[in-house]
CSV table of N, CA and C in Angstrom, one decimal:
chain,number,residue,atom,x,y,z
Y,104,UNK,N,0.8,-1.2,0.0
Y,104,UNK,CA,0.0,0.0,0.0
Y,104,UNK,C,0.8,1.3,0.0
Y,105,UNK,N,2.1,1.5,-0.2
Y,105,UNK,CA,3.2,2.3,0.4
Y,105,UNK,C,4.3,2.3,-1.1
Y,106,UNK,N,3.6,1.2,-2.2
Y,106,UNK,CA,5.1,1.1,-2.8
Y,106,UNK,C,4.3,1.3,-4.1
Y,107,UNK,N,5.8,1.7,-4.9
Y,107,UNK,CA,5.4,2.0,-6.8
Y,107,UNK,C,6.0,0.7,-7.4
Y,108,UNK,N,5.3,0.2,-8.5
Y,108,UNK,CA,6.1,-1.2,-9.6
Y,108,UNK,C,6.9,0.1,-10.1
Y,109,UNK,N,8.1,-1.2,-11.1
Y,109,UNK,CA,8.9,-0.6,-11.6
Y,109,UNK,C,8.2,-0.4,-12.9
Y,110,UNK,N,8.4,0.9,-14.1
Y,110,UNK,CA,8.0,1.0,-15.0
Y,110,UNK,C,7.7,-0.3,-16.1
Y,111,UNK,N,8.8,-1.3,-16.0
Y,111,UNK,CA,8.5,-2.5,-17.0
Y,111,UNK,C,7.9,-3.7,-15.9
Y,112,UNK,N,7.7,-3.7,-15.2
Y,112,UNK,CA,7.0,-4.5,-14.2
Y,112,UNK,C,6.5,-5.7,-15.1
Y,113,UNK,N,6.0,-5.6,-15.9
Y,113,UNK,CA,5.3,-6.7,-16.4
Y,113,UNK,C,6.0,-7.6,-17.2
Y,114,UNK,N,7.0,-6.5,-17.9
Y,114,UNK,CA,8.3,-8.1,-18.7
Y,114,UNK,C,9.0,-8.7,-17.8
Y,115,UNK,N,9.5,-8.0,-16.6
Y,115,UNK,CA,10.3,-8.0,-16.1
Y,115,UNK,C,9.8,-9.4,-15.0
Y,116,UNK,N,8.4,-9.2,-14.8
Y,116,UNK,CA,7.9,-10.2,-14.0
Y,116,UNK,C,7.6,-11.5,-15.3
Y,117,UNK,N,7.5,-11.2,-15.8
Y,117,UNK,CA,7.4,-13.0,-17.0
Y,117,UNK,C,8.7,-13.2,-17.0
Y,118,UNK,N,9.7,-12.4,-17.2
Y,118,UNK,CA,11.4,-13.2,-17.1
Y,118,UNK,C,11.2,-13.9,-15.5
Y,119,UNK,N,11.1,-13.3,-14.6
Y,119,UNK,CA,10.7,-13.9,-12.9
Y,119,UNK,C,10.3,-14.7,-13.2
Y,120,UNK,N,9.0,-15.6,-13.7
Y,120,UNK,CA,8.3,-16.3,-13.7
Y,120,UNK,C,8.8,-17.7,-14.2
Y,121,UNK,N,9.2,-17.1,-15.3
Y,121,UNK,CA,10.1,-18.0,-16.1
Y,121,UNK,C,11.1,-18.4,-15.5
Y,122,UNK,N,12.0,-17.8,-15.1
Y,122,UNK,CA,13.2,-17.8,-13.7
Y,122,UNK,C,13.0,-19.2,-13.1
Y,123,UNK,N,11.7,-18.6,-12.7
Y,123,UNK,CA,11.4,-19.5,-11.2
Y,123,UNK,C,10.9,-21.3,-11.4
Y,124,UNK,N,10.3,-20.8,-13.1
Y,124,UNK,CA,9.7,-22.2,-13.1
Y,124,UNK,C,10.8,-23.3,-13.9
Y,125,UNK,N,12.0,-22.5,-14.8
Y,125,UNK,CA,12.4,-23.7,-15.5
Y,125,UNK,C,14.0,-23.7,-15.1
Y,126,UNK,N,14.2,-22.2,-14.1
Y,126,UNK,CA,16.0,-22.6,-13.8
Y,126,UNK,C,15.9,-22.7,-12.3
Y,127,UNK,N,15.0,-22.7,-11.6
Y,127,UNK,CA,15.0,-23.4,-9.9
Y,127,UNK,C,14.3,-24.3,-9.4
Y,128,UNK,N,13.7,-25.0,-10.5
Y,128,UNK,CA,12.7,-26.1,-10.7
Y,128,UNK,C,11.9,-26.1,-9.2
Y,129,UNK,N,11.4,-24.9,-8.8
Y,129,UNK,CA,10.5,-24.9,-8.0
Y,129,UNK,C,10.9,-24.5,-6.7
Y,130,UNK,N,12.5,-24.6,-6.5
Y,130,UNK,CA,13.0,-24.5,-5.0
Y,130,UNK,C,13.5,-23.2,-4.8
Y,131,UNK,N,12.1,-22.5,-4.5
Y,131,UNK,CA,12.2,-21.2,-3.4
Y,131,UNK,C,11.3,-20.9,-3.0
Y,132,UNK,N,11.7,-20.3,-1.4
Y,132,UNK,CA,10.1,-19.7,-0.9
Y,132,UNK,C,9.4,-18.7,-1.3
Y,133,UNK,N,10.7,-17.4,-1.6
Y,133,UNK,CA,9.8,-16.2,-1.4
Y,133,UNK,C,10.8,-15.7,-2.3
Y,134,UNK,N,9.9,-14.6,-3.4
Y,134,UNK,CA,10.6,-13.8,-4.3
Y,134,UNK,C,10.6,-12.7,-4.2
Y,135,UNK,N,11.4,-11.8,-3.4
Y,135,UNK,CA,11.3,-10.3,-2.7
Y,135,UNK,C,11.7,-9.4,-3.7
Y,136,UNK,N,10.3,-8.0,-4.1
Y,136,UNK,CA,10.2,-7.4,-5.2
Y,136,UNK,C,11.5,-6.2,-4.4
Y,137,UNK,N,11.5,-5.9,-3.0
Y,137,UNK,CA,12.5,-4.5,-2.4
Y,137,UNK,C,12.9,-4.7,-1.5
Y,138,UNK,N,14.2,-5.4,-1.2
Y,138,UNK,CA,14.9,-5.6,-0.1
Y,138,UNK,C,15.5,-4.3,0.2
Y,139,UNK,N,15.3,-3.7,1.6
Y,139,UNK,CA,16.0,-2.7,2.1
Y,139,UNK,C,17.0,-2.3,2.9
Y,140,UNK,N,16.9,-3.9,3.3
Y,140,UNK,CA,18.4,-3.8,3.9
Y,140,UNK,C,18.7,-5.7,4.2
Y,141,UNK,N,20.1,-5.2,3.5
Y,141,UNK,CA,21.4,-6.1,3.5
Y,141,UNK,C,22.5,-5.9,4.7
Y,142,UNK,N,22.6,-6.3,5.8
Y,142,UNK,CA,23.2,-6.0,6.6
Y,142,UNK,C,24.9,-6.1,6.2
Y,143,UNK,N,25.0,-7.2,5.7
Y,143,UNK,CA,26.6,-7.5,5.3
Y,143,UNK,C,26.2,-9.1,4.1
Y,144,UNK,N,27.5,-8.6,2.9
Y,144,UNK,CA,28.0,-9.6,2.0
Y,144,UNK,C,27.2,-10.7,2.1
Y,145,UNK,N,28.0,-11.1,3.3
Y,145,UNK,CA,27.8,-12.9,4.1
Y,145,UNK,C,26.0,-13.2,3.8
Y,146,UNK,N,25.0,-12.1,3.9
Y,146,UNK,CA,24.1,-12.3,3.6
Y,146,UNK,C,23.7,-12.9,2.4
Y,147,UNK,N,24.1,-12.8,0.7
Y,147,UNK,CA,24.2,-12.7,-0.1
Y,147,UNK,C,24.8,-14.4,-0.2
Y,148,UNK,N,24.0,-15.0,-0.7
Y,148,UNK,CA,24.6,-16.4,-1.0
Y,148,UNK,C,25.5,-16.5,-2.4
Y,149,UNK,N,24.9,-15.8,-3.4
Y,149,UNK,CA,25.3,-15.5,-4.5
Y,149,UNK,C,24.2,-15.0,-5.3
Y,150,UNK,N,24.5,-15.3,-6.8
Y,150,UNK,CA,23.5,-14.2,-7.7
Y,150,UNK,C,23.1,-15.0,-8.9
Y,151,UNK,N,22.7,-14.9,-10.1
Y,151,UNK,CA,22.2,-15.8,-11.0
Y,151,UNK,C,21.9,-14.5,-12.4
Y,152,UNK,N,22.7,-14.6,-13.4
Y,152,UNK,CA,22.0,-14.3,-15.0
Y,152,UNK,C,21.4,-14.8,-15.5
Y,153,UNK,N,20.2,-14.0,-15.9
Y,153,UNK,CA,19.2,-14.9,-16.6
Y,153,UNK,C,18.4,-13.6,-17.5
Y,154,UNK,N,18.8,-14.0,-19.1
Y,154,UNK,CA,18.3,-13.0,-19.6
Y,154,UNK,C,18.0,-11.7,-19.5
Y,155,UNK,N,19.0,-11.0,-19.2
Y,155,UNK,CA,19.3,-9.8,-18.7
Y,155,UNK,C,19.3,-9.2,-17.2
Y,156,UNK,N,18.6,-10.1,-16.6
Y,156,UNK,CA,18.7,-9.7,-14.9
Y,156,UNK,C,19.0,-10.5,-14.2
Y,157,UNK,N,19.5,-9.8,-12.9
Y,157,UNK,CA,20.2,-10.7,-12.1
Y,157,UNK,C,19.3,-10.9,-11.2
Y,158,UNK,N,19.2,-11.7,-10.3
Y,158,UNK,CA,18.6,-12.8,-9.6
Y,158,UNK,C,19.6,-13.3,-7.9
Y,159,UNK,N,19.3,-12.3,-6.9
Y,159,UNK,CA,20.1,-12.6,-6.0
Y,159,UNK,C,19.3,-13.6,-5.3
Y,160,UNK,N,21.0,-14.7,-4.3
Y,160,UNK,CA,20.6,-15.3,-3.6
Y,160,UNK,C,20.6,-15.1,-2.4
Y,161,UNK,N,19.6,-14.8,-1.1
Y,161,UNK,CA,19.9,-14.4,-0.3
Y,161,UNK,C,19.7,-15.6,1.4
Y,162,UNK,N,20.3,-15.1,2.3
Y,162,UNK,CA,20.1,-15.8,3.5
Y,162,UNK,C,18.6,-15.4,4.2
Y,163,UNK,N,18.8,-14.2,4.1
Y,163,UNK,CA,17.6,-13.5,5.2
Y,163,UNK,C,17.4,-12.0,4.2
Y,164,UNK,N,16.0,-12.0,4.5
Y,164,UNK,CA,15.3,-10.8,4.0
Y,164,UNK,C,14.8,-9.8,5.0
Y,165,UNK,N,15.0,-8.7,4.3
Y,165,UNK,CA,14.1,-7.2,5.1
Y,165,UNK,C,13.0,-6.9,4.0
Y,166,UNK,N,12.0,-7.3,4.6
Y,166,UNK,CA,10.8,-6.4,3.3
Y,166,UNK,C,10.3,-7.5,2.8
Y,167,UNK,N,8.7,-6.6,2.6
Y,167,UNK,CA,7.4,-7.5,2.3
Y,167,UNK,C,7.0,-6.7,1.1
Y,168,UNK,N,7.7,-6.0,0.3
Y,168,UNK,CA,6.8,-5.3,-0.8
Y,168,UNK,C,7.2,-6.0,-2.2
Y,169,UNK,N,5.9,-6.3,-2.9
Y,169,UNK,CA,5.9,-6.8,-4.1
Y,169,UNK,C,6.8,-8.3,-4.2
Y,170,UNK,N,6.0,-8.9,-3.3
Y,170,UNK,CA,6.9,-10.6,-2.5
Y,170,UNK,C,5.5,-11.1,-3.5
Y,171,UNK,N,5.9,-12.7,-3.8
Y,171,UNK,CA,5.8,-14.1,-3.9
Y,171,UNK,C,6.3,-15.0,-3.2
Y,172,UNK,N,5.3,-15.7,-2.5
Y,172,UNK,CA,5.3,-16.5,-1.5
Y,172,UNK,C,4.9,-18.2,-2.2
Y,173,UNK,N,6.0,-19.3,-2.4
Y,173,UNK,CA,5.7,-20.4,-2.6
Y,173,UNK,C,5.7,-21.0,-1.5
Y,174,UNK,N,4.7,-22.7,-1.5
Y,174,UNK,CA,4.4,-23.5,-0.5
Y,174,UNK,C,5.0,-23.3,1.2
Y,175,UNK,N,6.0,-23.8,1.0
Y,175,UNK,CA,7.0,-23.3,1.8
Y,175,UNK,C,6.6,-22.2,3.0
Y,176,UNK,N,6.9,-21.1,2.2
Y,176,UNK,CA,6.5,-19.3,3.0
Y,176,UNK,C,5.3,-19.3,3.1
Y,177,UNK,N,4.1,-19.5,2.6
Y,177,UNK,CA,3.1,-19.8,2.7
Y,177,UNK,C,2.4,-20.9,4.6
Y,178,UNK,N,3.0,-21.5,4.2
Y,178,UNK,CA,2.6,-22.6,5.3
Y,178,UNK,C,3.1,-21.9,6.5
Y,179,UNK,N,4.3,-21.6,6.7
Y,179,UNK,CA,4.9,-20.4,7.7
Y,179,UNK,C,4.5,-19.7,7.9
Y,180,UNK,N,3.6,-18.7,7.2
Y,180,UNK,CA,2.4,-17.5,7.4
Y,180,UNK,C,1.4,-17.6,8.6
Y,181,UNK,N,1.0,-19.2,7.8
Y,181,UNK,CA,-0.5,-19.5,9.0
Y,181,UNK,C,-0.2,-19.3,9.9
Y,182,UNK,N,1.3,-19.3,10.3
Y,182,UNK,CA,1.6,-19.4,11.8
Y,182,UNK,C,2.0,-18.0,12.8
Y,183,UNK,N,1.5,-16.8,11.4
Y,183,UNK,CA,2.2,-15.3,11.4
Y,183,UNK,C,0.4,-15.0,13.0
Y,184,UNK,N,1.0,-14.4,13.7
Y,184,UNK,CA,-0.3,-13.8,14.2
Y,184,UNK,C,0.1,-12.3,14.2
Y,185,UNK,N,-1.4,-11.3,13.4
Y,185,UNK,CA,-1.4,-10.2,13.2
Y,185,UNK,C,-2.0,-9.3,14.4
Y,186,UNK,N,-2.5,-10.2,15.1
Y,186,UNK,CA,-2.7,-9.7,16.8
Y,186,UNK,C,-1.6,-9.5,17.5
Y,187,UNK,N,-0.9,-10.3,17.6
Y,187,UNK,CA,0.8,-9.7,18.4
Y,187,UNK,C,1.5,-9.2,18.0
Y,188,UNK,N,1.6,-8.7,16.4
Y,188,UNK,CA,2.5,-8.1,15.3
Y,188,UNK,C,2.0,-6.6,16.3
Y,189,UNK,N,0.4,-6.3,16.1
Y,189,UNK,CA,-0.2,-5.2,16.1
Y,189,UNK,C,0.5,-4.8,17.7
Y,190,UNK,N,0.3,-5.5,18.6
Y,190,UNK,CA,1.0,-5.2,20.1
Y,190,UNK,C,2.6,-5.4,20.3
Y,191,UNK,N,3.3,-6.2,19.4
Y,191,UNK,CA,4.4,-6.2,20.2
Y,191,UNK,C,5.3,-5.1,18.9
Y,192,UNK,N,5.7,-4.1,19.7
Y,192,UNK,CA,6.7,-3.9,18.6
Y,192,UNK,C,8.1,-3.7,18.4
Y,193,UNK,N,8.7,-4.8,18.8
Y,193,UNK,CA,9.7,-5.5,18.8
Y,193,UNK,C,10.5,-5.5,16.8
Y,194,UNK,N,11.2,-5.1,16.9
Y,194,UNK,CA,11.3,-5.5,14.8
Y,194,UNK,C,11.6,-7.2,14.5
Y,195,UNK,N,11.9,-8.0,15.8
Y,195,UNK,CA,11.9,-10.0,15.6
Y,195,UNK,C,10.6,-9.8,15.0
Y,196,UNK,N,9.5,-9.5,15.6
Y,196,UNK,CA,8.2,-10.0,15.3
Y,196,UNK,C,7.4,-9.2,13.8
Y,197,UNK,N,8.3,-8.7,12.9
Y,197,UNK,CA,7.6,-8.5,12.1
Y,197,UNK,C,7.7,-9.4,10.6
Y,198,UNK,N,6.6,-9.2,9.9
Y,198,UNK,CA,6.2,-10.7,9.1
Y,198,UNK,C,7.6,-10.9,8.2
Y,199,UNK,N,8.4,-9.7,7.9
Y,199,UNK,CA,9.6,-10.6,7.2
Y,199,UNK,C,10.7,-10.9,7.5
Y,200,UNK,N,10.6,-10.9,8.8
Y,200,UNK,CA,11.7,-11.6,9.8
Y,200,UNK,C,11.6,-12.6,10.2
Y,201,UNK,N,10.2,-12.9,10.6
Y,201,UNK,CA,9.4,-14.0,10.6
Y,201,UNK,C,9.2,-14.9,9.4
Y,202,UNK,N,9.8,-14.5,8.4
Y,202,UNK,CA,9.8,-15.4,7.5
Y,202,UNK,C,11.0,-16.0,7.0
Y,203,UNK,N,12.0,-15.2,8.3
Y,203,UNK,CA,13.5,-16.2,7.7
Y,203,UNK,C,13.7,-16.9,8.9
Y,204,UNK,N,13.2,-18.4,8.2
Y,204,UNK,CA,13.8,-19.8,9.1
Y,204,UNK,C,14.3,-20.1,8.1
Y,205,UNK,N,14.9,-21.4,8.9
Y,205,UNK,CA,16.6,-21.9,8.5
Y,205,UNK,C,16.1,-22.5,7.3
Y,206,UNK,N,17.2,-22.3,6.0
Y,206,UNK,CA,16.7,-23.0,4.8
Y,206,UNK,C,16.0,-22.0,4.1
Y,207,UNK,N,15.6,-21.2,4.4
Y,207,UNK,CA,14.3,-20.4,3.4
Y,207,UNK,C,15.5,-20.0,2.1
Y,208,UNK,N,14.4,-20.2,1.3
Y,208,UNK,CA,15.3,-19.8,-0.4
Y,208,UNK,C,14.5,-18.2,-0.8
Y,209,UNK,N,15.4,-17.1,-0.9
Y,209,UNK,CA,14.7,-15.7,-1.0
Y,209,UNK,C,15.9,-15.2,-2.8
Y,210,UNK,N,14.9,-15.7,-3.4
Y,210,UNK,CA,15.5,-14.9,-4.4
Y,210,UNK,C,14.9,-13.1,-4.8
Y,211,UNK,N,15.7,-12.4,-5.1
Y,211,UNK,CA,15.3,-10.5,-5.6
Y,211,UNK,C,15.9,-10.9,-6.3
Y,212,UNK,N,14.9,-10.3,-7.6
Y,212,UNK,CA,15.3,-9.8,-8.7
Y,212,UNK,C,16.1,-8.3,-8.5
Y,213,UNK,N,17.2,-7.8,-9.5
Y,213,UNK,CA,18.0,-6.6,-8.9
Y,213,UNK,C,17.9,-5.8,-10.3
Y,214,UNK,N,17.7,-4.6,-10.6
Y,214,UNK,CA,17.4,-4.0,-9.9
Y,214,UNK,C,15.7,-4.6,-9.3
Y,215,UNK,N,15.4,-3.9,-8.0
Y,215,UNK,CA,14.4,-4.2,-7.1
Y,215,UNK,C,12.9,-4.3,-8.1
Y,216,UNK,N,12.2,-4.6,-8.1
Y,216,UNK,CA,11.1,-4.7,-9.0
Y,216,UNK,C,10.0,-3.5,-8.0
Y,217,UNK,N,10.3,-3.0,-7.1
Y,217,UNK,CA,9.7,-2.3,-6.9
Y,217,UNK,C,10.2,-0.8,-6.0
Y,218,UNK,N,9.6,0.2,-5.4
Y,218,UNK,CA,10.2,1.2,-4.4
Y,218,UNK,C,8.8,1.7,-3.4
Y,219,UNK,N,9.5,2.0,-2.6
Y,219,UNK,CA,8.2,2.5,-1.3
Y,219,UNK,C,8.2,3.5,-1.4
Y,220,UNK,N,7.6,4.4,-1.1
Y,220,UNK,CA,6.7,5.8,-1.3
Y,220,UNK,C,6.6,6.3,0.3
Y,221,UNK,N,6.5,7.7,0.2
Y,221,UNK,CA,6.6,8.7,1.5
Y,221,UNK,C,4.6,8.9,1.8
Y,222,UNK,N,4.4,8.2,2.1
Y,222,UNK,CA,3.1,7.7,2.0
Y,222,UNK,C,2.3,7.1,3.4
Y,223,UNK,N,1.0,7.3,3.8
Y,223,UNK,CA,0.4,6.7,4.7
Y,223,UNK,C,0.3,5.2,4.8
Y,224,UNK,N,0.9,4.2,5.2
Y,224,UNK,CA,1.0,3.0,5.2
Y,224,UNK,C,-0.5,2.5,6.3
Y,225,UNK,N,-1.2,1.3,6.2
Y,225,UNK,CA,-2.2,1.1,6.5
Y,225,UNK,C,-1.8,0.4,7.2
Y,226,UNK,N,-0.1,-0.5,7.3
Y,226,UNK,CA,-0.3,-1.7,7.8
Y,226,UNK,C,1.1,-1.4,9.1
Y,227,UNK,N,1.8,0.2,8.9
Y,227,UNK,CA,2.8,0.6,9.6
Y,227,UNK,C,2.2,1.6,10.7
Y,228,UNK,N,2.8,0.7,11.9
Y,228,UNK,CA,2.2,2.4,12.7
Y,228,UNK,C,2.8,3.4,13.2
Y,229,UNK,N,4.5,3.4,12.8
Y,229,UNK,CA,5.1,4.3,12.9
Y,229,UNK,C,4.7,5.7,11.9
Y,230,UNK,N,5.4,6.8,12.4
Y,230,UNK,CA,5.1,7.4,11.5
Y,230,UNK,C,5.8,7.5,10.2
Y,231,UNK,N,5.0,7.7,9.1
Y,231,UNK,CA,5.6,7.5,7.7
Y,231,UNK,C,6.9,7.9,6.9
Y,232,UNK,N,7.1,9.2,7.5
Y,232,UNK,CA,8.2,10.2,7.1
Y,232,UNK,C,9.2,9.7,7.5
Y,233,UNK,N,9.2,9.4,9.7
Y,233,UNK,CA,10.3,8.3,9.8
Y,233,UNK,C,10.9,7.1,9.2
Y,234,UNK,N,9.7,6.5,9.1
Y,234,UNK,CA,10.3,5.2,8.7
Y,234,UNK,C,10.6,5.0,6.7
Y,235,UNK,N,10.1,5.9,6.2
Y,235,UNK,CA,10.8,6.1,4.5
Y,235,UNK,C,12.0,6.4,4.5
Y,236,UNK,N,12.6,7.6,5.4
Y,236,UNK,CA,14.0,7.5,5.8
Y,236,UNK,C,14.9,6.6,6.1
Y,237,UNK,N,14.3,5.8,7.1
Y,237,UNK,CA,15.6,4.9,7.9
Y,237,UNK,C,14.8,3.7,6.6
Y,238,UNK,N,14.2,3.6,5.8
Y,238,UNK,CA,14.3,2.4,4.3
Y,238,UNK,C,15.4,3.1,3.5
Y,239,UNK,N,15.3,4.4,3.3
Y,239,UNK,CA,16.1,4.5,2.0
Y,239,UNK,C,17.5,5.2,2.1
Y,240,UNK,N,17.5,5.2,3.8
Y,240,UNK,CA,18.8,5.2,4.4
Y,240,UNK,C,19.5,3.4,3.8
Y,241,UNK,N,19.0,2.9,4.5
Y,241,UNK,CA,19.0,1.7,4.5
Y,241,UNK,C,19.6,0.7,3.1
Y,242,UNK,N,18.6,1.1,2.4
Y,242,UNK,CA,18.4,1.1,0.5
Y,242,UNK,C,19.6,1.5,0.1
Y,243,UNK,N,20.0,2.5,0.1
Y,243,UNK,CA,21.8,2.9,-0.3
Y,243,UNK,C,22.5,2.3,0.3
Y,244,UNK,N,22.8,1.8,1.5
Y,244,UNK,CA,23.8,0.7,2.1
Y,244,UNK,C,23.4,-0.6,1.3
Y,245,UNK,N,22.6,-1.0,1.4
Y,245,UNK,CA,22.2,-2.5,0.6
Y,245,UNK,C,22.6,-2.3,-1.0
Y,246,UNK,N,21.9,-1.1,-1.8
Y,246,UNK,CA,22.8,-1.2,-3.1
Y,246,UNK,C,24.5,-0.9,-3.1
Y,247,UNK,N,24.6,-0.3,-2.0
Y,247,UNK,CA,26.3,-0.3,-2.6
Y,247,UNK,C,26.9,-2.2,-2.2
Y,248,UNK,N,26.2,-2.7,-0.9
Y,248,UNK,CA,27.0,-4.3,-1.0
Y,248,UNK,C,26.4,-4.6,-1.9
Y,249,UNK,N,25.2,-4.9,-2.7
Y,249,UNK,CA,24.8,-5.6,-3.8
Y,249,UNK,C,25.8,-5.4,-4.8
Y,250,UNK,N,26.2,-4.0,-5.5
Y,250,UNK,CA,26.9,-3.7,-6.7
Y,250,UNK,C,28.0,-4.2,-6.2
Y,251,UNK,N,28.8,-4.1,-5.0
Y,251,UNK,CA,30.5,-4.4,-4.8
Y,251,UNK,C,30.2,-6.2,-4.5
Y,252,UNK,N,29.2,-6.7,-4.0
Y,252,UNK,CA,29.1,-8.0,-4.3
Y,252,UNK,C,29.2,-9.0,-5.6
Y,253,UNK,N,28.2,-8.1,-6.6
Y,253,UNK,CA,28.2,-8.4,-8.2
Y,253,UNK,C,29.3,-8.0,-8.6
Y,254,UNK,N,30.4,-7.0,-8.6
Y,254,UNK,CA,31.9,-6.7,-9.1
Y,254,UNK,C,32.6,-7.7,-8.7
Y,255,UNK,N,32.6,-8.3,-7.6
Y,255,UNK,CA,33.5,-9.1,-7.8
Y,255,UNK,C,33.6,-10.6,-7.1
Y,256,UNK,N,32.3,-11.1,-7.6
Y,256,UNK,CA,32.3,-12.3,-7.2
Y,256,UNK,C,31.2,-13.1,-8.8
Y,257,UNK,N,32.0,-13.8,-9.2
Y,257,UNK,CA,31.0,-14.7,-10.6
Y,257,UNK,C,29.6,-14.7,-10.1
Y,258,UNK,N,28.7,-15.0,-11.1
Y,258,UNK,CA,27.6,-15.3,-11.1
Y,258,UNK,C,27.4,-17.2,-10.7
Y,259,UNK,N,26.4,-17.4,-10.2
Y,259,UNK,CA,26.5,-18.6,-9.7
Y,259,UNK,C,25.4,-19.5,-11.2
Y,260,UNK,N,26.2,-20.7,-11.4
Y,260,UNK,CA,25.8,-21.5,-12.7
Y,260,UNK,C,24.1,-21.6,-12.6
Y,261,UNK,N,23.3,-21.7,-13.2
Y,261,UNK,CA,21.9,-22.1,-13.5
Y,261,UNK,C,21.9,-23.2,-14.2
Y,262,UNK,N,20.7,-23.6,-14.0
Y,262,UNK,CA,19.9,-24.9,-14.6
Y,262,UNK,C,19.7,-25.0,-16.2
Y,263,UNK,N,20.3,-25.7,-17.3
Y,263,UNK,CA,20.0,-25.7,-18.4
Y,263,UNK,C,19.2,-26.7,-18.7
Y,264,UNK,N,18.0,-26.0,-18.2
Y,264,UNK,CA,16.5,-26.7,-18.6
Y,264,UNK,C,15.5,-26.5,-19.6
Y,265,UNK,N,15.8,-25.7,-20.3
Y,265,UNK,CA,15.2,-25.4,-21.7
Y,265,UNK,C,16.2,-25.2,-22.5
């Protein structure tokens, strides 16, 4: 409720699609459209080419905007309660933190498929102006390890399934 698609959104999401169905043969949970923060490298499992975009592999995610959730992330949800989210506000307890248990497969497409907006959020109860800042504070740290990640580390091999 807070975020913009990127202008090609819609090719950009059939390459995703395609991505997901014929070079990971199914194995990932969640496809995060705006990660905003990358704390360190180590996060970054590695990256993937695929028809023009890259495809990071990550350990742990920040951010629920313009996500795809397979079986996996999905079943983990049921277990999200939006009653204690609403009272505790702790940042463990929020839903995309709560969505990195051990194993979870979080591919972002890069650039981000989407961006968040200085905007009344429905589902944030901080206030707005604050928390756009400490994202896109946040956002410039995460793209500069992403690009110094992608300089100098290969891309990791893909599936030649078609």
């Amino acid at each position: 409720d807070d975020a913009i698609l990127c202008s090609n959104f819609l090719s950009r999401m059939n390459i995703v699609h395609e991505f997901l169905t014929y070079e990971t043969e199914g194995n990932w949970d969640v496809v995060n459209g705006y990660v905003c923060q990358i704390e360190t490298s180590k996060n970054i499992i590695g990256y993937y080419e695929y028809k023009g975009q890259i495809f990071l592999k990550l350990k742990k995610m920040v951010g629920t905007v313009g996500n795809l959730y397979n079986k996996r992330a999905l079943e983990r949800l049921v277990d999200f309660s939006f009653e204690i989210a609403k009272t505790n506000q702790s940042s463990e307890y929020h839903i995309d933190r709560f969505l990195n248990f051990d194993g979870i497969e979080i591919i972002v497409p890069y650039p981000f498929l989407a961006d968040i907006q200085p905007v009344n959020s429905t589902i944030c109860n901080t206030n707005h102006l604050i928390a756009y800042k400490w994202f896109k504070n946040e956002e410039k740290k995460t793209i500069h390890i992403i690009e110094q990640f992608i300089k100098e580390t290969p891309p990791l091999d893909i599936l030649l399934n078609n």
